[in-house]
GROMACS .gro file of C-alpha atoms in nm:
model
  469
    1UNK     CA    1   5.852  -1.298   4.523
    2UNK     CA    2   5.834  -0.965   4.341
    3UNK     CA    3   5.779  -1.148   4.012
    4UNK     CA    4   5.496  -1.353   4.165
    5UNK     CA    5   5.332  -1.042   4.309
    6UNK     CA    6   5.367  -0.867   3.974
    7UNK     CA    7   5.200  -1.160   3.799
    8UNK     CA    8   4.918  -1.166   4.054
    9UNK     CA    9   4.860  -0.792   4.020
   10UNK     CA   10   4.857  -0.818   3.640
   11UNK     CA   11   4.615  -1.109   3.654
   12UNK     CA   12   4.391  -0.917   3.892
   13UNK     CA   13   4.391  -0.605   3.674
   14UNK     CA   14   4.322  -0.815   3.363
   15UNK     CA   15   4.027  -0.975   3.538
   16UNK     CA   16   3.892  -0.633   3.629
   17UNK     CA   17   3.921  -0.518   3.268
   18UNK     CA   18   3.746  -0.830   3.138
   19UNK     CA   19   3.468  -0.786   3.392
   20UNK     CA   20   3.425  -0.421   3.299
   21UNK     CA   21   3.404  -0.503   2.928
   22UNK     CA   22   3.165  -0.789   2.986
   23UNK     CA   23   2.926  -0.606   3.216
   24UNK     CA   24   3.054  -0.791   3.522
   25UNK     CA   25   2.842  -0.718   3.826
   26UNK     CA   26   3.066  -0.840   4.107
   27UNK     CA   27   2.872  -0.935   4.423
   28UNK     CA   28   2.546  -0.818   4.264
   29UNK     CA   29   2.562  -1.128   4.041
   30UNK     CA   30   2.536  -1.360   4.340
   31UNK     CA   31   2.243  -1.598   4.303
   32UNK     CA   32   2.160  -1.473   3.954
   33UNK     CA   33   2.151  -1.674   3.633
   34UNK     CA   34   2.413  -1.570   3.378
   35UNK     CA   35   2.360  -1.524   3.005
   36UNK     CA   36   2.683  -1.483   2.808
   37UNK     CA   37   2.630  -1.276   2.493
   38UNK     CA   38   2.921  -1.293   2.247
   39UNK     CA   39   2.940  -1.029   1.974
   40UNK     CA   40   3.191  -0.870   1.740
   41UNK     CA   41   3.365  -0.560   1.866
   42UNK     CA   42   3.388  -0.352   1.550
   43UNK     CA   43   3.234  -0.044   1.386
   44UNK     CA   44   2.932  -0.021   1.617
   45UNK     CA   45   3.145  -0.006   1.930
   46UNK     CA   46   3.014  -0.130   2.264
   47UNK     CA   47   2.734   0.118   2.342
   48UNK     CA   48   2.437  -0.056   2.172
   49UNK     CA   49   2.511  -0.391   2.333
   50UNK     CA   50   2.567  -0.241   2.677
   51UNK     CA   51   2.243  -0.040   2.655
   52UNK     CA   52   2.037  -0.343   2.552
   53UNK     CA   53   2.191  -0.565   2.818
   54UNK     CA   54   2.120  -0.302   3.084
   55UNK     CA   55   1.756  -0.269   2.978
   56UNK     CA   56   1.706  -0.646   2.972
   57UNK     CA   57   1.849  -0.678   3.323
   58UNK     CA   58   1.610  -0.408   3.443
   59UNK     CA   59   1.322  -0.621   3.324
   60UNK     CA   60   1.473  -0.951   3.441
   61UNK     CA   61   1.646  -0.886   3.772
   62UNK     CA   62   1.715  -1.256   3.820
   63UNK     CA   63   1.948  -1.262   3.516
   64UNK     CA   64   2.286  -1.100   3.451
   65UNK     CA   65   2.397  -1.052   3.090
   66UNK     CA   66   2.773  -1.079   3.046
   67UNK     CA   67   2.886  -0.935   2.713
   68UNK     CA   68   3.188  -1.092   2.548
   69UNK     CA   69   3.338  -0.861   2.284
   70UNK     CA   70   3.529  -1.093   2.053
   71UNK     CA   71   3.715  -0.932   1.758
   72UNK     CA   72   3.771  -1.279   1.604
   73UNK     CA   73   3.425  -1.423   1.664
   74UNK     CA   74   3.370  -1.515   1.299
   75UNK     CA   75   3.694  -1.714   1.287
   76UNK     CA   76   3.686  -1.884   1.628
   77UNK     CA   77   3.324  -1.983   1.684
   78UNK     CA   78   3.319  -2.298   1.470
   79UNK     CA   79   3.589  -2.469   1.678
   80UNK     CA   80   3.408  -2.377   2.001
   81UNK     CA   81   3.080  -2.518   1.874
   82UNK     CA   82   3.247  -2.840   1.762
   83UNK     CA   83   3.422  -2.883   2.099
   84UNK     CA   84   3.105  -2.793   2.289
   85UNK     CA   85   3.312  -2.619   2.556
   86UNK     CA   86   3.364  -2.261   2.677
   87UNK     CA   87   3.048  -2.161   2.494
   88UNK     CA   88   2.851  -1.840   2.526
   89UNK     CA   89   2.471  -1.862   2.534
   90UNK     CA   90   2.403  -1.624   2.244
   91UNK     CA   91   2.635  -1.556   1.949
   92UNK     CA   92   2.634  -1.311   1.662
   93UNK     CA   93   2.823  -1.428   1.350
   94UNK     CA   94   2.813  -1.293   0.997
   95UNK     CA   95   2.824  -1.596   0.768
   96UNK     CA   96   2.484  -1.754   0.704
   97UNK     CA   97   2.641  -2.037   0.502
   98UNK     CA   98   2.850  -2.135   0.804
   99UNK     CA   99   2.548  -2.107   1.032
  100UNK     CA  100   2.353  -2.344   0.808
  101UNK     CA  101   2.639  -2.594   0.816
  102UNK     CA  102   2.651  -2.572   1.195
  103UNK     CA  103   2.276  -2.634   1.208
  104UNK     CA  104   2.319  -2.941   0.987
  105UNK     CA  105   2.583  -3.074   1.227
  106UNK     CA  106   2.343  -3.033   1.519
  107UNK     CA  107   2.548  -2.761   1.688
  108UNK     CA  108   2.269  -2.500   1.694
  109UNK     CA  109   1.951  -2.490   1.900
  110UNK     CA  110   1.624  -2.478   1.699
  111UNK     CA  111   1.432  -2.160   1.788
  112UNK     CA  112   1.088  -2.217   1.635
  113UNK     CA  113   0.947  -2.149   1.983
  114UNK     CA  114   1.119  -1.810   1.980
  115UNK     CA  115   0.972  -1.737   1.636
  116UNK     CA  116   0.627  -1.816   1.778
  117UNK     CA  117   0.669  -1.572   2.069
  118UNK     CA  118   0.413  -1.290   2.066
  119UNK     CA  119   0.572  -0.946   2.085
  120UNK     CA  120   0.417  -0.643   2.253
  121UNK     CA  121   0.292  -0.538   1.909
  122UNK     CA  122   0.067  -0.845   1.901
  123UNK     CA  123   0.263  -1.006   1.618
  124UNK     CA  124   0.481  -1.311   1.654
  125UNK     CA  125   0.853  -1.269   1.593
  126UNK     CA  126   0.817  -1.466   1.270
  127UNK     CA  127   0.539  -1.241   1.143
  128UNK     CA  128   0.726  -0.929   1.250
  129UNK     CA  129   1.038  -1.019   1.051
  130UNK     CA  130   1.053  -0.828   0.723
  131UNK     CA  131   1.143  -0.939   0.370
  132UNK     CA  132   1.263  -1.297   0.345
  133UNK     CA  133   1.445  -1.298   0.680
  134UNK     CA  134   1.247  -1.594   0.816
  135UNK     CA  135   1.329  -1.804   0.509
  136UNK     CA  136   1.696  -1.715   0.513
  137UNK     CA  137   1.725  -1.795   0.883
  138UNK     CA  138   1.564  -2.138   0.853
  139UNK     CA  139   1.719  -2.463   0.739
  140UNK     CA  140   1.495  -2.752   0.629
  141UNK     CA  141   1.195  -2.557   0.763
  142UNK     CA  142   1.345  -2.517   1.111
  143UNK     CA  143   1.444  -2.172   1.243
  144UNK     CA  144   1.794  -2.145   1.387
  145UNK     CA  145   1.886  -1.777   1.383
  146UNK     CA  146   1.764  -1.414   1.381
  147UNK     CA  147   1.946  -1.136   1.191
  148UNK     CA  148   2.115  -0.878   1.408
  149UNK     CA  149   2.098  -0.598   1.153
  150UNK     CA  150   2.051  -0.509   0.789
  151UNK     CA  151   2.356  -0.359   0.620
  152UNK     CA  152   2.266  -0.069   0.390
  153UNK     CA  153   2.513   0.079   0.143
  154UNK     CA  154   2.504   0.369  -0.100
  155UNK     CA  155   2.668   0.706  -0.149
  156UNK     CA  156   2.764   0.878   0.175
  157UNK     CA  157   2.773   1.252   0.107
  158UNK     CA  158   2.884   1.571   0.276
  159UNK     CA  159   2.542   1.717   0.352
  160UNK     CA  160   2.693   2.046   0.468
  161UNK     CA  161   2.842   2.098   0.122
  162UNK     CA  162   2.516   1.999  -0.046
  163UNK     CA  163   2.322   2.245   0.171
  164UNK     CA  164   2.575   2.524   0.113
  165UNK     CA  165   2.558   2.501  -0.266
  166UNK     CA  166   2.199   2.383  -0.300
  167UNK     CA  167   2.295   2.054  -0.463
  168UNK     CA  168   2.015   1.798  -0.491
  169UNK     CA  169   2.054   1.428  -0.415
  170UNK     CA  170   2.046   1.240  -0.749
  171UNK     CA  171   1.804   0.952  -0.807
  172UNK     CA  172   1.951   0.821  -1.133
  173UNK     CA  173   2.281   0.829  -1.321
  174UNK     CA  174   2.162   1.107  -1.554
  175UNK     CA  175   2.112   1.330  -1.250
  176UNK     CA  176   2.438   1.203  -1.094
  177UNK     CA  177   2.629   1.304  -1.407
  178UNK     CA  178   2.479   1.653  -1.401
  179UNK     CA  179   2.551   1.683  -1.029
  180UNK     CA  180   2.919   1.592  -1.076
  181UNK     CA  181   2.953   1.864  -1.340
  182UNK     CA  182   2.779   2.115  -1.115
  183UNK     CA  183   3.005   2.034  -0.818
  184UNK     CA  184   3.314   2.102  -1.027
  185UNK     CA  185   3.167   2.423  -1.168
  186UNK     CA  186   3.035   2.561  -0.838
  187UNK     CA  187   3.363   2.500  -0.655
  188UNK     CA  188   3.602   2.589  -0.936
  189UNK     CA  189   3.727   2.231  -0.935
  190UNK     CA  190   3.829   2.256  -0.567
  191UNK     CA  191   3.587   1.980  -0.456
  192UNK     CA  192   3.603   1.640  -0.622
  193UNK     CA  193   3.254   1.498  -0.680
  194UNK     CA  194   3.359   1.147  -0.573
  195UNK     CA  195   3.636   0.979  -0.374
  196UNK     CA  196   3.687   0.605  -0.325
  197UNK     CA  197   3.921   0.387  -0.121
  198UNK     CA  198   4.101   0.199  -0.397
  199UNK     CA  199   4.382   0.096  -0.162
  200UNK     CA  200   4.162  -0.097   0.082
  201UNK     CA  201   3.834  -0.285   0.125
  202UNK     CA  202   3.821  -0.358  -0.250
  203UNK     CA  203   3.750   0.012  -0.286
  204UNK     CA  204   3.392  -0.053  -0.169
  205UNK     CA  205   3.334  -0.073  -0.544
  206UNK     CA  206   3.100  -0.367  -0.502
  207UNK     CA  207   2.857  -0.140  -0.318
  208UNK     CA  208   2.815   0.052  -0.642
  209UNK     CA  209   2.830  -0.240  -0.883
  210UNK     CA  210   2.592  -0.469  -0.698
  211UNK     CA  211   2.342  -0.194  -0.619
  212UNK     CA  212   2.338  -0.095  -0.987
  213UNK     CA  213   2.267  -0.458  -1.075
  214UNK     CA  214   1.994  -0.482  -0.810
  215UNK     CA  215   1.809  -0.169  -0.920
  216UNK     CA  216   1.827  -0.275  -1.287
  217UNK     CA  217   1.730  -0.644  -1.255
  218UNK     CA  218   1.463  -0.601  -0.985
  219UNK     CA  219   1.315  -0.866  -0.756
  220UNK     CA  220   1.217  -1.122  -1.022
  221UNK     CA  221   1.546  -1.093  -1.208
  222UNK     CA  222   1.750  -1.124  -0.889
  223UNK     CA  223   1.549  -1.424  -0.772
  224UNK     CA  224   1.629  -1.594  -1.103
  225UNK     CA  225   1.997  -1.505  -1.084
  226UNK     CA  226   2.038  -1.627  -0.727
  227UNK     CA  227   1.870  -1.958  -0.810
  228UNK     CA  228   2.196  -2.061  -0.985
  229UNK     CA  229   1.994  -2.314  -1.187
  230UNK     CA  230   2.252  -2.326  -1.463
  231UNK     CA  231   2.541  -2.130  -1.611
  232UNK     CA  232   2.303  -1.909  -1.810
  233UNK     CA  233   2.258  -1.687  -1.503
  234UNK     CA  234   2.603  -1.554  -1.597
  235UNK     CA  235   2.508  -1.494  -1.960
  236UNK     CA  236   2.540  -1.116  -2.016
  237UNK     CA  237   2.267  -1.138  -2.279
  238UNK     CA  238   2.022  -1.260  -2.013
  239UNK     CA  239   2.138  -1.034  -1.731
  240UNK     CA  240   2.251  -0.696  -1.859
  241UNK     CA  241   2.271  -0.534  -1.516
  242UNK     CA  242   2.638  -0.620  -1.472
  243UNK     CA  243   2.728  -0.450  -1.798
  244UNK     CA  244   2.553  -0.129  -1.697
  245UNK     CA  245   2.708  -0.148  -1.351
  246UNK     CA  246   3.062  -0.174  -1.488
  247UNK     CA  247   2.994   0.107  -1.733
  248UNK     CA  248   2.880   0.325  -1.443
  249UNK     CA  249   3.190   0.240  -1.240
  250UNK     CA  250   3.409   0.329  -1.534
  251UNK     CA  251   3.233   0.660  -1.593
  252UNK     CA  252   3.196   0.786  -1.238
  253UNK     CA  253   3.482   0.629  -1.041
  254UNK     CA  254   3.762   0.528  -1.274
  255UNK     CA  255   3.820   0.851  -1.461
  256UNK     CA  256   4.041   1.013  -1.196
  257UNK     CA  257   4.078   1.388  -1.235
  258UNK     CA  258   3.737   1.425  -1.392
  259UNK     CA  259   3.474   1.316  -1.139
  260UNK     CA  260   3.694   1.118  -0.899
  261UNK     CA  261   3.959   1.264  -0.671
  262UNK     CA  262   4.309   1.207  -0.803
  263UNK     CA  263   4.486   0.944  -0.594
  264UNK     CA  264   4.169   0.760  -0.493
  265UNK     CA  265   4.300   0.434  -0.635
  266UNK     CA  266   4.569   0.427  -0.366
  267UNK     CA  267   4.374   0.557  -0.063
  268UNK     CA  268   4.263   0.340   0.227
  269UNK     CA  269   3.910   0.380   0.357
  270UNK     CA  270   4.002   0.606   0.652
  271UNK     CA  271   4.194   0.850   0.432
  272UNK     CA  272   3.917   0.861   0.172
  273UNK     CA  273   3.650   0.905   0.439
  274UNK     CA  274   3.848   1.190   0.593
  275UNK     CA  275   3.862   1.361   0.252
  276UNK     CA  276   3.482   1.348   0.243
  277UNK     CA  277   3.444   1.488   0.596
  278UNK     CA  278   3.695   1.766   0.525
  279UNK     CA  279   3.496   1.877   0.222
  280UNK     CA  280   3.763   1.787  -0.032
  281UNK     CA  281   3.518   1.542  -0.190
  282UNK     CA  282   3.138   1.541  -0.197
  283UNK     CA  283   3.042   1.172  -0.220
  284UNK     CA  284   3.179   0.824  -0.151
  285UNK     CA  285   3.052   0.467  -0.183
  286UNK     CA  286   3.016   0.349   0.175
  287UNK     CA  287   2.774   0.211   0.433
  288UNK     CA  288   2.557   0.284   0.735
  289UNK     CA  289   2.851   0.232   0.974
  290UNK     CA  290   3.041   0.536   0.836
  291UNK     CA  291   2.951   0.777   1.114
  292UNK     CA  292   3.035   0.534   1.395
  293UNK     CA  293   3.363   0.437   1.232
  294UNK     CA  294   3.466   0.803   1.192
  295UNK     CA  295   3.334   0.922   1.530
  296UNK     CA  296   3.671   1.053   1.649
  297UNK     CA  297   3.726   1.259   1.334
  298UNK     CA  298   3.370   1.394   1.343
  299UNK     CA  299   3.420   1.512   1.703
  300UNK     CA  300   3.668   1.762   1.563
  301UNK     CA  301   3.430   1.859   1.282
  302UNK     CA  302   3.109   1.928   1.472
  303UNK     CA  303   2.983   2.163   1.203
  304UNK     CA  304   2.990   1.890   0.936
  305UNK     CA  305   2.673   1.698   0.862
  306UNK     CA  306   2.661   1.381   0.655
  307UNK     CA  307   2.393   1.181   0.478
  308UNK     CA  308   2.355   0.872   0.266
  309UNK     CA  309   2.142   0.808  -0.042
  310UNK     CA  310   2.082   0.495  -0.254
  311UNK     CA  311   2.314   0.432  -0.548
  312UNK     CA  312   2.127   0.618  -0.827
  313UNK     CA  313   1.944   0.395  -1.075
  314UNK     CA  314   2.088   0.351  -1.423
  315UNK     CA  315   1.940   0.592  -1.677
  316UNK     CA  316   2.003   0.668  -2.043
  317UNK     CA  317   2.123   1.000  -2.187
  318UNK     CA  318   1.768   1.143  -2.171
  319UNK     CA  319   1.716   1.059  -1.804
  320UNK     CA  320   1.495   0.755  -1.864
  321UNK     CA  321   1.555   0.491  -1.596
  322UNK     CA  322   1.646   0.152  -1.741
  323UNK     CA  323   1.514  -0.179  -1.610
  324UNK     CA  324   1.540  -0.542  -1.721
  325UNK     CA  325   1.245  -0.695  -1.908
  326UNK     CA  326   1.195  -0.930  -1.610
  327UNK     CA  327   1.215  -0.643  -1.358
  328UNK     CA  328   0.967  -0.627  -1.070
  329UNK     CA  329   0.940  -0.443  -0.742
  330UNK     CA  330   0.683  -0.355  -0.474
  331UNK     CA  331   0.519  -0.018  -0.419
  332UNK     CA  332   0.715   0.135  -0.709
  333UNK     CA  333   1.020   0.144  -0.482
  334UNK     CA  334   1.381   0.131  -0.596
  335UNK     CA  335   1.535  -0.210  -0.529
  336UNK     CA  336   1.851  -0.177  -0.322
  337UNK     CA  337   2.089  -0.429  -0.172
  338UNK     CA  338   2.034  -0.504   0.195
  339UNK     CA  339   2.235  -0.798   0.324
  340UNK     CA  340   2.217  -0.907   0.684
  341UNK     CA  341   2.536  -0.804   0.858
  342UNK     CA  342   2.522  -1.066   1.134
  343UNK     CA  343   2.294  -1.332   1.288
  344UNK     CA  344   2.205  -1.429   1.646
  345UNK     CA  345   2.191  -1.798   1.743
  346UNK     CA  346   2.207  -2.025   2.047
  347UNK     CA  347   2.445  -2.324   2.066
  348UNK     CA  348   2.286  -2.661   2.134
  349UNK     CA  349   2.525  -2.709   2.427
  350UNK     CA  350   2.479  -2.361   2.574
  351UNK     CA  351   2.433  -2.372   2.951
  352UNK     CA  352   2.138  -2.134   2.972
  353UNK     CA  353   1.931  -2.195   2.659
  354UNK     CA  354   1.593  -2.094   2.802
  355UNK     CA  355   1.728  -1.763   2.931
  356UNK     CA  356   1.906  -1.712   2.597
  357UNK     CA  357   1.572  -1.756   2.420
  358UNK     CA  358   1.416  -1.504   2.656
  359UNK     CA  359   1.694  -1.263   2.562
  360UNK     CA  360   1.636  -1.314   2.186
  361UNK     CA  361   1.268  -1.240   2.242
  362UNK     CA  362   1.360  -0.917   2.421
  363UNK     CA  363   1.598  -0.815   2.140
  364UNK     CA  364   1.314  -0.858   1.889
  365UNK     CA  365   1.078  -0.614   2.062
  366UNK     CA  366   1.011  -0.282   1.888
  367UNK     CA  367   1.165  -0.081   2.173
  368UNK     CA  368   1.486  -0.287   2.153
  369UNK     CA  369   1.502  -0.242   1.775
  370UNK     CA  370   1.461   0.134   1.817
  371UNK     CA  371   1.739   0.147   2.078
  372UNK     CA  372   1.969  -0.054   1.852
  373UNK     CA  373   1.900   0.172   1.554
  374UNK     CA  374   1.949   0.493   1.753
  375UNK     CA  375   2.292   0.378   1.870
  376UNK     CA  376   2.418   0.215   1.548
  377UNK     CA  377   2.240   0.383   1.252
  378UNK     CA  378   2.166   0.025   1.145
  379UNK     CA  379   1.825  -0.117   1.061
  380UNK     CA  380   1.694  -0.436   1.217
  381UNK     CA  381   1.480  -0.658   0.986
  382UNK     CA  382   1.164  -0.614   1.192
  383UNK     CA  383   0.840  -0.425   1.159
  384UNK     CA  384   0.904  -0.122   1.380
  385UNK     CA  385   0.914   0.258   1.365
  386UNK     CA  386   1.135   0.384   1.081
  387UNK     CA  387   0.994   0.734   1.034
  388UNK     CA  388   1.291   0.969   1.069
  389UNK     CA  389   1.058   1.247   1.189
  390UNK     CA  390   0.939   1.037   1.483
  391UNK     CA  391   1.013   1.168   1.831
  392UNK     CA  392   1.186   0.838   1.899
  393UNK     CA  393   1.469   0.945   1.669
  394UNK     CA  394   1.477   1.314   1.761
  395UNK     CA  395   1.837   1.292   1.882
  396UNK     CA  396   1.971   1.108   1.578
  397UNK     CA  397   2.206   1.289   1.342
  398UNK     CA  398   2.116   1.383   0.986
  399UNK     CA  399   2.320   1.083   0.874
  400UNK     CA  400   2.127   0.841   1.095
  401UNK     CA  401   1.796   0.982   0.978
  402UNK     CA  402   1.900   0.942   0.614
  403UNK     CA  403   1.953   0.569   0.682
  404UNK     CA  404   1.600   0.547   0.819
  405UNK     CA  405   1.467   0.720   0.507
  406UNK     CA  406   1.657   0.475   0.283
  407UNK     CA  407   1.509   0.179   0.469
  408UNK     CA  408   1.156   0.316   0.461
  409UNK     CA  409   1.145   0.445   0.103
  410UNK     CA  410   1.320   0.162  -0.086
  411UNK     CA  411   1.269  -0.210  -0.136
  412UNK     CA  412   1.540  -0.388   0.064
  413UNK     CA  413   1.640  -0.700  -0.127
  414UNK     CA  414   1.835  -0.969   0.055
  415UNK     CA  415   1.967  -1.253  -0.157
  416UNK     CA  416   1.873  -1.605  -0.047
  417UNK     CA  417   2.065  -1.852  -0.267
  418UNK     CA  418   1.968  -2.207  -0.175
  419UNK     CA  419   2.172  -2.392  -0.437
  420UNK     CA  420   2.453  -2.585  -0.270
  421UNK     CA  421   2.711  -2.445  -0.511
  422UNK     CA  422   2.631  -2.106  -0.358
  423UNK     CA  423   2.576  -2.201   0.006
  424UNK     CA  424   2.904  -2.394   0.008
  425UNK     CA  425   3.095  -2.105  -0.145
  426UNK     CA  426   3.171  -2.259  -0.486
  427UNK     CA  427   3.000  -1.981  -0.683
  428UNK     CA  428   2.910  -1.627  -0.590
  429UNK     CA  429   2.801  -1.302  -0.753
  430UNK     CA  430   3.095  -1.335  -0.994
  431UNK     CA  431   3.139  -1.686  -1.136
  432UNK     CA  432   3.516  -1.704  -1.100
  433UNK     CA  433   3.522  -1.572  -0.745
  434UNK     CA  434   3.707  -1.253  -0.837
  435UNK     CA  435   3.587  -0.912  -0.946
  436UNK     CA  436   3.661  -0.736  -1.278
  437UNK     CA  437   3.681  -0.386  -1.130
  438UNK     CA  438   4.056  -0.335  -1.154
  439UNK     CA  439   4.058  -0.472  -1.507
  440UNK     CA  440   3.788  -0.222  -1.606
  441UNK     CA  441   3.979   0.058  -1.434
  442UNK     CA  442   4.291  -0.036  -1.626
  443UNK     CA  443   4.115  -0.028  -1.962
  444UNK     CA  444   3.970  -0.376  -1.995
  445UNK     CA  445   3.680  -0.418  -2.237
  446UNK     CA  446   3.359  -0.472  -2.039
  447UNK     CA  447   3.187  -0.692  -2.299
  448UNK     CA  448   3.494  -0.913  -2.324
  449UNK     CA  449   3.527  -0.946  -1.946
  450UNK     CA  450   3.163  -1.049  -1.904
  451UNK     CA  451   3.182  -1.293  -2.195
  452UNK     CA  452   3.490  -1.449  -2.035
  453UNK     CA  453   3.302  -1.486  -1.708
  454UNK     CA  454   3.016  -1.663  -1.887
  455UNK     CA  455   3.254  -1.898  -2.069
  456UNK     CA  456   3.422  -1.976  -1.738
  457UNK     CA  457   3.085  -2.060  -1.580
  458UNK     CA  458   2.981  -2.281  -1.874
  459UNK     CA  459   3.305  -2.476  -1.890
  460UNK     CA  460   3.319  -2.532  -1.513
  461UNK     CA  461   2.952  -2.583  -1.425
  462UNK     CA  462   2.970  -2.963  -1.400
  463UNK     CA  463   3.283  -2.926  -1.193
  464UNK     CA  464   3.094  -2.691  -0.958
  465UNK     CA  465   2.813  -2.943  -0.918
  466UNK     CA  466   3.056  -3.228  -0.852
  467UNK     CA  467   3.225  -3.027  -0.578
  468UNK     CA  468   2.910  -3.033  -0.366
  469UNK     CA  469   2.805  -3.394  -0.420
   0.00000   0.00000   0.00000
């Protein structure tokens, strides 16, 4: 009897916890329609989703939004969609290739009607989406998804240190080199210019490498590369951005004891990030989630301010910025990498599809985008207020405002490879699926490594094409 009672009590408490996490409303839900919203519980925490759900329910009192925080959403959703059971009404998953496959299988609800919805701004959702979001989120000219947020990466820096010593944010590698020397001089070598997490997350080295490629090749060059028309897109003679990127990694991050903190190659991301917050290092390759991820540490360091700036463009020894011959941009802005971190969609077999569409429309409104940004430091790919001096963002930290400035002042390029060898995961940014960073760190010759990648692509290209037939 005691065992049964114990089990019942545990089950009851578990139910209460689930209800609390999911925004359960108890008796207040009686007679209301339910929209289940399933999202990843990760770096952003729960606050942005809870705030948006609460605001939506204020406007739509006949609907209750139940949030499902699923830490394995990206691994478990495919099986749920295939089974057509135990489905939420709105999902957020991070793999656009998988989403396109699910659309092809008929598992996702077309949302062209949502794209046609007129927002309070007077624009439709489709027209309000920025960059090539609408194209990326459509398959065979049918819209199936809306990006949740744009993931920005660059150098996170200890703004308090920069302010104390009067250091200026660098815009190119010539200035970055001079800054690193100045940091060492001004602090008598007590502060390392750069730290990286070589023991985890691939060191976040790809944030540096890929951004250096993006700013060198520009829009036109990147469009050509991501077409994957033939193996020549991996020819280092045609695309020199990778060579410059690896040279920059070698110079700024792999020479430990000079510009990079000794021991960085073995640090995990939390340790390295703590070094930055504690003022032992000045800069680190990282992303817009940094502040949320390190919230507990920052609570103990209330006097420390952070910021983030774009990976400085490649420049020669005179300070001249270098660009590919096929380089292009818009508004003379630096081209930076801006992938979509996750995508909203509605399953075909969702129970409350019309209410789910209503919810997606709400999430696309300017006020919802502003709320999301204030609580996450992440940018949504919509036309809305991004001026860091706006009253809307008065309560944001210096770090959050620096993200807004990055989004407003740079061209955010999101790759949209449509070749099946890319969408089906056969080929990616590096032809052989790996990265050459460790080899470069350990003394590998950059020209040789890139030539080997090109030879690999040439010798396997027909094999790649056969894999997707």
